[in-house]
mmCIF file of C-alpha atoms in Angstrom:
data_model
loop_
_atom_site.group_PDB
_atom_site.id
_atom_site.type_symbol
_atom_site.label_atom_id
_atom_site.label_comp_id
_atom_site.label_asym_id
_atom_site.label_seq_id
_atom_site.Cartn_x
_atom_site.Cartn_y
_atom_site.Cartn_z
ATOM 1 C CA MET I 1 -25.855 123.834 -89.275
ATOM 2 C CA HIS I 2 -24.078 122.051 -86.440
ATOM 3 C CA GLU I 3 -25.202 123.520 -82.952
ATOM 4 C CA ARG I 4 -22.566 125.039 -80.992
ATOM 5 C CA LEU I 5 -21.167 123.059 -78.012
ATOM 6 C CA THR I 6 -21.820 124.291 -74.548
ATOM 7 C CA LEU I 7 -19.583 122.977 -72.054
ATOM 8 C CA PRO I 8 -21.166 121.859 -68.577
ATOM 9 C CA ASP I 9 -20.565 123.545 -65.083
ATOM 10 C CA TRP I 10 -18.266 121.742 -62.820
ATOM 11 C CA ASN I 11 -20.827 122.333 -59.773
ATOM 12 C CA GLU I 12 -23.678 120.732 -61.459
ATOM 13 C CA LEU I 13 -21.993 117.577 -62.699
ATOM 14 C CA ALA I 14 -22.255 115.524 -59.278
ATOM 15 C CA GLY I 15 -26.085 115.737 -59.583
ATOM 16 C CA SER I 16 -25.989 114.534 -63.453
ATOM 17 C CA ASP I 17 -26.864 110.809 -63.960
ATOM 18 C CA ASP I 18 -24.499 108.866 -66.173
ATOM 19 C CA ARG I 19 -27.096 109.177 -68.981
ATOM 20 C CA THR I 20 -27.031 112.851 -69.153
ATOM 21 C CA LEU I 21 -23.286 113.488 -68.138
ATOM 22 C CA PRO I 22 -21.927 114.842 -71.287
ATOM 23 C CA LEU I 23 -18.768 112.824 -72.243
ATOM 24 C CA LEU I 24 -17.148 115.191 -74.726
ATOM 25 C CA GLY I 25 -18.331 118.116 -73.158
ATOM 26 C CA THR I 26 -16.871 117.169 -69.719
ATOM 27 C CA ALA I 27 -13.582 115.708 -71.251
ATOM 28 C CA LEU I 28 -13.083 119.224 -73.069
ATOM 29 C CA LEU I 29 -13.882 120.934 -69.720
ATOM 30 C CA ILE I 30 -11.150 118.952 -67.949
ATOM 31 C CA ALA I 31 -8.830 120.306 -70.880
ATOM 32 C CA ARG I 32 -9.908 123.876 -70.264
ATOM 33 C CA ASP I 33 -8.563 123.659 -66.584
ATOM 34 C CA GLU I 34 -4.794 123.565 -68.301
ATOM 35 C CA TYR I 35 -5.928 125.577 -71.233
ATOM 36 C CA PRO I 36 -8.187 128.299 -70.184
ATOM 37 C CA GLN I 37 -8.463 129.530 -73.994
ATOM 38 C CA LEU I 38 -9.281 126.226 -75.061
ATOM 39 C CA ASP I 39 -12.040 126.562 -78.118
ATOM 40 C CA ALA I 40 -14.830 123.996 -77.583
ATOM 41 C CA ASP I 41 -16.633 124.520 -80.672
ATOM 42 C CA HIS I 42 -13.258 124.202 -82.809
ATOM 43 C CA CYS I 43 -12.881 120.750 -81.009
ATOM 44 C CA ASP I 44 -16.356 119.881 -81.453
ATOM 45 C CA ALA I 45 -15.953 120.710 -85.414
ATOM 46 C CA GLN I 46 -13.070 118.552 -85.693
ATOM 47 C CA ILE I 47 -15.292 115.583 -84.380
ATOM 48 C CA GLN I 48 -17.950 116.641 -86.761
ATOM 49 C CA ALA I 49 -15.473 116.813 -89.744
ATOM 50 C CA HIS I 50 -14.668 113.159 -89.179
ATOM 51 C CA VAL I 51 -18.363 112.145 -88.984
ATOM 52 C CA ASP I 52 -19.324 114.255 -92.260
ATOM 53 C CA HIS I 53 -16.560 112.674 -94.127
ATOM 54 C CA LEU I 54 -17.391 109.119 -92.884
ATOM 55 C CA ARG I 55 -21.357 109.309 -93.028
ATOM 56 C CA ALA I 56 -22.094 108.127 -96.736
ATOM 57 C CA GLN I 57 -19.601 105.387 -96.568
ATOM 58 C CA VAL I 58 -20.876 104.063 -92.946
ATOM 59 C CA GLU I 59 -24.459 104.271 -94.015
ATOM 60 C CA ALA I 60 -23.713 102.142 -96.879
ATOM 61 C CA LEU I 61 -22.237 99.176 -94.897
ATOM 62 C CA GLU I 62 -24.626 97.052 -92.918
ATOM 63 C CA PRO I 63 -23.043 95.256 -90.213
ATOM 64 C CA TRP I 64 -21.699 97.302 -87.298
ATOM 65 C CA PRO I 65 -18.374 95.554 -87.262
ATOM 66 C CA GLN I 66 -17.747 96.788 -90.989
ATOM 67 C CA LYS I 67 -18.941 100.171 -90.078
ATOM 68 C CA MET I 68 -16.562 100.336 -87.330
ATOM 69 C CA ALA I 69 -13.569 98.996 -89.532
ATOM 70 C CA ALA I 70 -14.227 102.164 -91.883
ATOM 71 C CA ILE I 71 -14.282 104.305 -88.863
ATOM 72 C CA ASN I 72 -10.961 102.884 -87.752
ATOM 73 C CA ARG I 73 -9.428 103.062 -91.084
ATOM 74 C CA HIS I 74 -10.207 106.834 -91.503
ATOM 75 C CA LEU I 75 -9.237 107.911 -87.972
ATOM 76 C CA PHE I 76 -5.913 105.636 -87.643
ATOM 77 C CA GLU I 77 -4.762 105.513 -91.138
ATOM 78 C CA GLU I 78 -6.259 108.370 -93.066
ATOM 79 C CA VAL I 79 -6.121 111.197 -90.492
ATOM 80 C CA GLY I 80 -3.296 109.547 -88.520
ATOM 81 C CA TYR I 81 -4.308 109.374 -84.520
ATOM 82 C CA ALA I 82 -1.696 107.002 -82.874
ATOM 83 C CA GLY I 83 -1.086 106.007 -79.590
ATOM 84 C CA ASP I 84 1.997 108.277 -78.027
ATOM 85 C CA SER I 85 4.401 105.203 -77.320
ATOM 86 C CA GLU I 86 7.356 107.613 -76.947
ATOM 87 C CA HIS I 87 5.955 109.853 -74.356
ATOM 88 C CA TYR I 88 3.024 107.780 -72.820
ATOM 89 C CA TYR I 89 2.945 109.873 -69.665
ATOM 90 C CA ASP I 90 2.990 113.223 -71.387
ATOM 91 C CA PRO I 91 -0.159 114.941 -69.637
ATOM 92 C CA ARG I 92 -0.995 116.302 -73.082
ATOM 93 C CA ASN I 93 -2.179 112.825 -74.062
ATOM 94 C CA SER I 94 -5.112 113.255 -71.737
ATOM 95 C CA TYR I 95 -6.319 116.545 -72.967
ATOM 96 C CA LEU I 96 -8.711 116.284 -75.976
ATOM 97 C CA ASN I 97 -7.692 119.199 -77.626
ATOM 98 C CA GLU I 98 -3.918 118.497 -77.674
ATOM 99 C CA VAL I 99 -5.066 115.119 -79.093
ATOM 100 C CA PHE I 100 -6.901 116.827 -81.838
ATOM 101 C CA ALA I 101 -3.802 118.939 -82.540
ATOM 102 C CA ARG I 102 -1.016 116.586 -82.259
ATOM 103 C CA ARG I 103 -3.013 113.276 -83.355
ATOM 104 C CA LEU I 104 -1.265 111.581 -80.623
ATOM 105 C CA GLY I 105 -3.099 110.189 -77.546
ATOM 106 C CA ASN I 106 -3.168 107.443 -74.710
ATOM 107 C CA PRO I 107 -5.893 104.789 -74.727
ATOM 108 C CA ILE I 108 -8.643 106.551 -73.051
ATOM 109 C CA SER I 109 -8.278 109.817 -75.090
ATOM 110 C CA LEU I 110 -8.189 107.921 -78.336
ATOM 111 C CA ALA I 111 -11.163 105.722 -77.298
ATOM 112 C CA LEU I 112 -13.205 109.258 -76.512
ATOM 113 C CA VAL I 113 -12.530 110.128 -80.098
ATOM 114 C CA GLN I 114 -13.538 106.723 -81.501
ATOM 115 C CA ILE I 115 -16.604 106.603 -79.191
ATOM 116 C CA GLU I 116 -17.840 110.355 -79.994
ATOM 117 C CA VAL I 117 -17.256 109.583 -83.813
ATOM 118 C CA ALA I 118 -18.909 106.345 -83.837
ATOM 119 C CA ARG I 119 -22.079 107.217 -81.799
ATOM 120 C CA ARG I 120 -22.805 110.198 -84.148
ATOM 121 C CA LEU I 121 -22.832 107.792 -87.024
ATOM 122 C CA GLY I 122 -25.228 105.623 -84.902
ATOM 123 C CA VAL I 123 -22.847 103.063 -84.096
ATOM 124 C CA PRO I 124 -22.937 101.709 -80.534
ATOM 125 C CA LEU I 125 -19.322 101.876 -79.373
ATOM 126 C CA ASP I 126 -18.692 101.816 -75.553
ATOM 127 C CA GLY I 127 -15.739 102.153 -73.453
ATOM 128 C CA VAL I 128 -14.238 99.342 -71.311
ATOM 129 C CA SER I 129 -12.506 100.249 -68.097
ATOM 130 C CA PHE I 130 -9.973 97.280 -68.738
ATOM 131 C CA PRO I 131 -7.192 96.928 -66.104
ATOM 132 C CA GLY I 132 -4.027 98.464 -67.642
ATOM 133 C CA HIS I 133 -5.312 99.916 -70.972
ATOM 134 C CA PHE I 134 -8.642 101.467 -71.743
ATOM 135 C CA LEU I 135 -10.482 99.570 -74.525
ATOM 136 C CA VAL I 136 -13.735 99.931 -76.607
ATOM 137 C CA ARG I 137 -16.514 97.298 -77.410
ATOM 138 C CA LEU I 138 -18.974 97.040 -79.875
ATOM 139 C CA PRO I 139 -21.964 94.557 -79.643
ATOM 140 C CA VAL I 140 -22.166 91.641 -82.574
ATOM 141 C CA ASP I 141 -24.376 88.852 -82.869
ATOM 142 C CA ASP I 142 -22.374 86.176 -80.868
ATOM 143 C CA GLY I 143 -21.415 88.742 -78.047
ATOM 144 C CA VAL I 144 -19.013 91.767 -78.210
ATOM 145 C CA LEU I 145 -16.062 92.804 -80.333
ATOM 146 C CA VAL I 146 -13.425 94.336 -78.252
ATOM 147 C CA MET I 147 -10.782 96.831 -79.729
ATOM 148 C CA ASP I 148 -7.606 98.528 -78.637
ATOM 149 C CA PRO I 149 -7.752 102.218 -79.707
ATOM 150 C CA PHE I 150 -3.891 102.537 -78.708
ATOM 151 C CA ASN I 151 -3.234 100.209 -81.355
ATOM 152 C CA ARG I 152 -5.392 101.547 -84.143
ATOM 153 C CA GLY I 153 -8.479 99.851 -83.126
ATOM 154 C CA ARG I 154 -7.019 96.340 -83.383
ATOM 155 C CA PRO I 155 -9.435 93.593 -82.333
ATOM 156 C CA LEU I 156 -8.636 91.623 -79.475
ATOM 157 C CA ASP I 157 -9.607 87.952 -79.061
ATOM 158 C CA GLU I 158 -10.347 86.303 -75.747
ATOM 159 C CA ASP I 159 -6.928 84.758 -75.270
ATOM 160 C CA GLU I 160 -5.314 88.109 -75.598
ATOM 161 C CA LEU I 161 -7.831 89.532 -73.320
ATOM 162 C CA ARG I 162 -7.318 87.020 -70.481
ATOM 163 C CA GLN I 163 -3.477 87.468 -70.813
ATOM 164 C CA ARG I 164 -3.841 91.289 -70.636
ATOM 165 C CA ALA I 165 -5.879 90.929 -67.547
ATOM 166 C CA ARG I 166 -3.442 88.428 -65.601
ATOM 167 C CA PRO I 167 -0.992 90.754 -64.351
ATOM 168 C CA HIS I 168 -3.570 92.924 -62.980
ATOM 169 C CA LEU I 169 -5.622 89.957 -61.244
ATOM 170 C CA ASN I 170 -2.251 88.753 -59.124
ATOM 171 C CA GLY I 171 -1.398 86.415 -62.174
ATOM 172 C CA GLU I 172 -4.780 84.687 -62.000
ATOM 173 C CA THR I 173 -6.331 84.158 -65.568
ATOM 174 C CA PRO I 174 -9.932 85.232 -65.607
ATOM 175 C CA ASP I 175 -12.742 82.646 -66.133
ATOM 176 C CA ASP I 176 -15.773 83.344 -68.659
ATOM 177 C CA ARG I 177 -17.534 85.180 -65.680
ATOM 178 C CA ALA I 178 -14.795 87.328 -64.564
ATOM 179 C CA LEU I 179 -13.813 88.293 -67.902
ATOM 180 C CA PHE I 180 -17.444 89.318 -69.066
ATOM 181 C CA GLN I 181 -17.667 91.304 -65.844
ATOM 182 C CA ILE I 182 -14.346 93.271 -66.777
ATOM 183 C CA LEU I 183 -15.599 93.780 -70.318
ATOM 184 C CA ASN I 184 -18.974 95.494 -69.127
ATOM 185 C CA PRO I 185 -19.492 99.076 -70.521
ATOM 186 C CA ALA I 186 -17.798 102.074 -68.687
ATOM 187 C CA THR I 187 -20.287 104.746 -67.671
ATOM 188 C CA HIS I 188 -19.477 108.334 -68.706
ATOM 189 C CA ARG I 189 -18.781 108.972 -65.083
ATOM 190 C CA ALA I 190 -16.156 105.958 -64.813
ATOM 191 C CA ILE I 191 -14.404 107.255 -68.122
ATOM 192 C CA LEU I 192 -14.094 110.883 -67.115
ATOM 193 C CA MET I 193 -12.916 109.921 -63.607
ATOM 194 C CA ARG I 194 -10.193 107.533 -65.182
ATOM 195 C CA VAL I 195 -9.051 110.323 -67.175
ATOM 196 C CA LEU I 196 -8.574 112.417 -64.260
ATOM 197 C CA ARG I 197 -6.979 109.754 -62.087
ATOM 198 C CA ASN I 198 -4.360 109.296 -65.077
ATOM 199 C CA LEU I 199 -3.636 112.862 -64.873
ATOM 200 C CA HIS I 200 -3.113 113.033 -61.066
ATOM 201 C CA GLY I 201 -0.904 110.016 -61.364
ATOM 202 C CA VAL I 202 1.020 111.814 -64.074
ATOM 203 C CA TYR I 203 1.419 115.134 -61.998
ATOM 204 C CA ALA I 204 2.045 113.528 -58.621
ATOM 205 C CA GLU I 205 4.836 111.619 -60.357
ATOM 206 C CA ARG I 206 6.278 114.860 -61.277
ATOM 207 C CA ASP I 207 5.772 116.318 -57.777
ATOM 208 C CA ASP I 208 3.534 119.068 -59.268
ATOM 209 C CA TRP I 209 0.941 119.077 -56.214
ATOM 210 C CA GLU I 210 -1.115 122.045 -57.534
ATOM 211 C CA ARG I 211 -2.359 120.092 -60.606
ATOM 212 C CA ALA I 212 -2.266 116.758 -58.855
ATOM 213 C CA ALA I 213 -4.934 118.653 -56.283
ATOM 214 C CA ARG I 214 -6.773 120.168 -59.102
ATOM 215 C CA SER I 215 -7.277 116.508 -60.625
ATOM 216 C CA ALA I 216 -8.414 115.177 -57.547
ATOM 217 C CA ASP I 217 -10.848 117.914 -56.986
ATOM 218 C CA ARG I 218 -12.388 117.282 -60.270
ATOM 219 C CA ILE I 219 -12.735 113.757 -59.518
ATOM 220 C CA LEU I 220 -14.916 114.811 -56.549
ATOM 221 C CA ARG I 221 -16.954 117.290 -58.459
ATOM 222 C CA LEU I 222 -18.259 113.870 -60.137
ATOM 223 C CA SER I 223 -18.305 112.014 -57.246
ATOM 224 C CA SER I 224 -18.178 114.019 -53.986
ATOM 225 C CA ASP I 225 -17.551 111.104 -51.618
ATOM 226 C CA ASN I 226 -14.787 109.262 -53.603
ATOM 227 C CA GLY I 227 -12.509 108.068 -50.935
ATOM 228 C CA ASP I 228 -9.382 107.749 -53.233
ATOM 229 C CA ALA I 229 -9.755 111.327 -54.392
ATOM 230 C CA LEU I 230 -10.300 112.638 -51.043
ATOM 231 C CA ARG I 231 -7.020 111.028 -49.896
ATOM 232 C CA ASP I 232 -5.200 112.010 -53.006
ATOM 233 C CA ARG I 233 -6.392 115.577 -52.767
ATOM 234 C CA GLY I 234 -5.734 115.586 -49.131
ATOM 235 C CA LEU I 235 -2.029 114.695 -49.207
ATOM 236 C CA ALA I 236 -1.627 117.140 -52.439
ATOM 237 C CA TYR I 237 -2.820 119.890 -50.014
ATOM 238 C CA LEU I 238 -0.237 118.790 -47.381
ATOM 239 C CA LYS I 239 2.630 118.963 -49.965
ATOM 240 C CA MET I 240 1.265 122.405 -50.806
ATOM 241 C CA GLY I 241 1.092 123.503 -47.236
ATOM 242 C CA TYR I 242 -2.537 123.861 -47.311
ATOM 243 C CA LYS I 243 -3.052 122.171 -43.839
ATOM 244 C CA GLN I 244 -6.942 122.833 -43.242
ATOM 245 C CA GLY I 245 -7.664 121.484 -46.580
ATOM 246 C CA ALA I 246 -5.442 118.318 -46.019
ATOM 247 C CA ARG I 247 -7.063 118.088 -42.467
ATOM 248 C CA THR I 248 -10.637 118.155 -43.622
ATOM 249 C CA ASP I 249 -9.958 115.574 -46.599
ATOM 250 C CA LEU I 250 -8.038 113.306 -44.734
ATOM 251 C CA ALA I 251 -10.742 113.208 -41.725
ATOM 252 C CA ARG I 252 -13.531 112.805 -44.420
ATOM 253 C CA TYR I 253 -11.398 109.720 -46.122
ATOM 254 C CA LEU I 254 -10.908 108.140 -42.796
ATOM 255 C CA GLN I 255 -14.623 108.490 -41.740
ATOM 256 C CA LEU I 256 -15.421 106.916 -45.094
ATOM 257 C CA ASN I 257 -12.800 104.333 -44.945
ATOM 258 C CA PRO I 258 -12.002 103.473 -41.205
ATOM 259 C CA GLU I 259 -10.234 100.079 -42.160
ATOM 260 C CA ALA I 260 -8.385 101.317 -44.918
ATOM 261 C CA GLN I 261 -4.867 99.744 -45.377
ATOM 262 C CA ASP I 262 -3.383 103.480 -44.795
ATOM 263 C CA ALA I 263 -5.612 104.409 -42.123
ATOM 264 C CA GLY I 264 -3.073 104.260 -39.603
ATOM 265 C CA PRO I 265 -0.429 106.342 -40.772
ATOM 266 C CA LEU I 266 -3.121 109.025 -41.961
ATOM 267 C CA ARG I 267 -4.724 109.019 -38.326
ATOM 268 C CA GLU I 268 -0.942 110.034 -37.282
ATOM 269 C CA ARG I 269 -0.776 112.738 -39.780
ATOM 270 C CA LEU I 270 -3.968 114.001 -38.569
ATOM 271 C CA VAL I 271 -2.926 114.198 -34.949
ATOM 272 C CA GLU I 272 0.166 116.200 -36.037
ATOM 273 C CA LEU I 273 -1.888 118.515 -38.119
ATOM 274 C CA SER I 274 -4.220 119.177 -35.353
ATOM 275 C CA SER I 275 -1.247 119.543 -32.939
ATOM 276 C CA GLY I 276 0.684 121.762 -35.366
ATOM 277 C CA SER I 277 3.580 119.471 -34.879
ATOM 278 C CA LEU I 278 3.825 118.138 -38.748
ATOM 279 C CA ARG I 279 6.906 118.516 -40.493
ATOM 280 C CA MET I 280 6.480 119.217 -44.061
ATOM 281 C CA ASN I 281 9.082 117.308 -46.694
#
């Protein structure tokens, strides 16, 4: 019988190292912020159902790329997981319970499904924090096989990877060393923080400052001195009218990043906050 899934505690995650930080459990914890009645066991059971369906087929195959092809075929062709191209920035694409229910997601949420299924089947799939769209990677004899979860796990060759990276590198094409570094496996903490950054960006764009602040706060539960998250939560607090929280976060951000490009304007805001002259807009 499959064990029940116990979600971690937000207050304990900062002290967890990347080897013990649970990927699926923390991703579902993120979703529970938005869906308090989320049934973690039901979500876990859906992953396990994919695994049970695939086990005999995957175990009969020898090379990892063939195993991965079988996993992708099941997830993307038989079950029907797909990238939500029509409503890419729908926040539901970042919440795993909604990904399971709708069979739609963004690159990183679909990668999370792939990774969890593959690893339970003994296939060492990792995430890649590639600029732009999140990818996954699988070790092969002569290097790594890189795949795009947003496009049904389609393999990507070196030329396409270089072209995809260029717009995020000031138009420069990465050389072999730079590309190798970009393709390093992402830690669990890095993956979960990217999920939360995506959510912060979506909610900030919608002027949903309470949820934007929550997303930044959750990043800080994973990495307590993350400068960007301190700034983002502080600015969201400003929009919400929570001046004390804004003052604390922005002061800490400037302490950690005194030479940041936005340090000047933020110092001015801190002075206004301290003097009580800040105008909300």
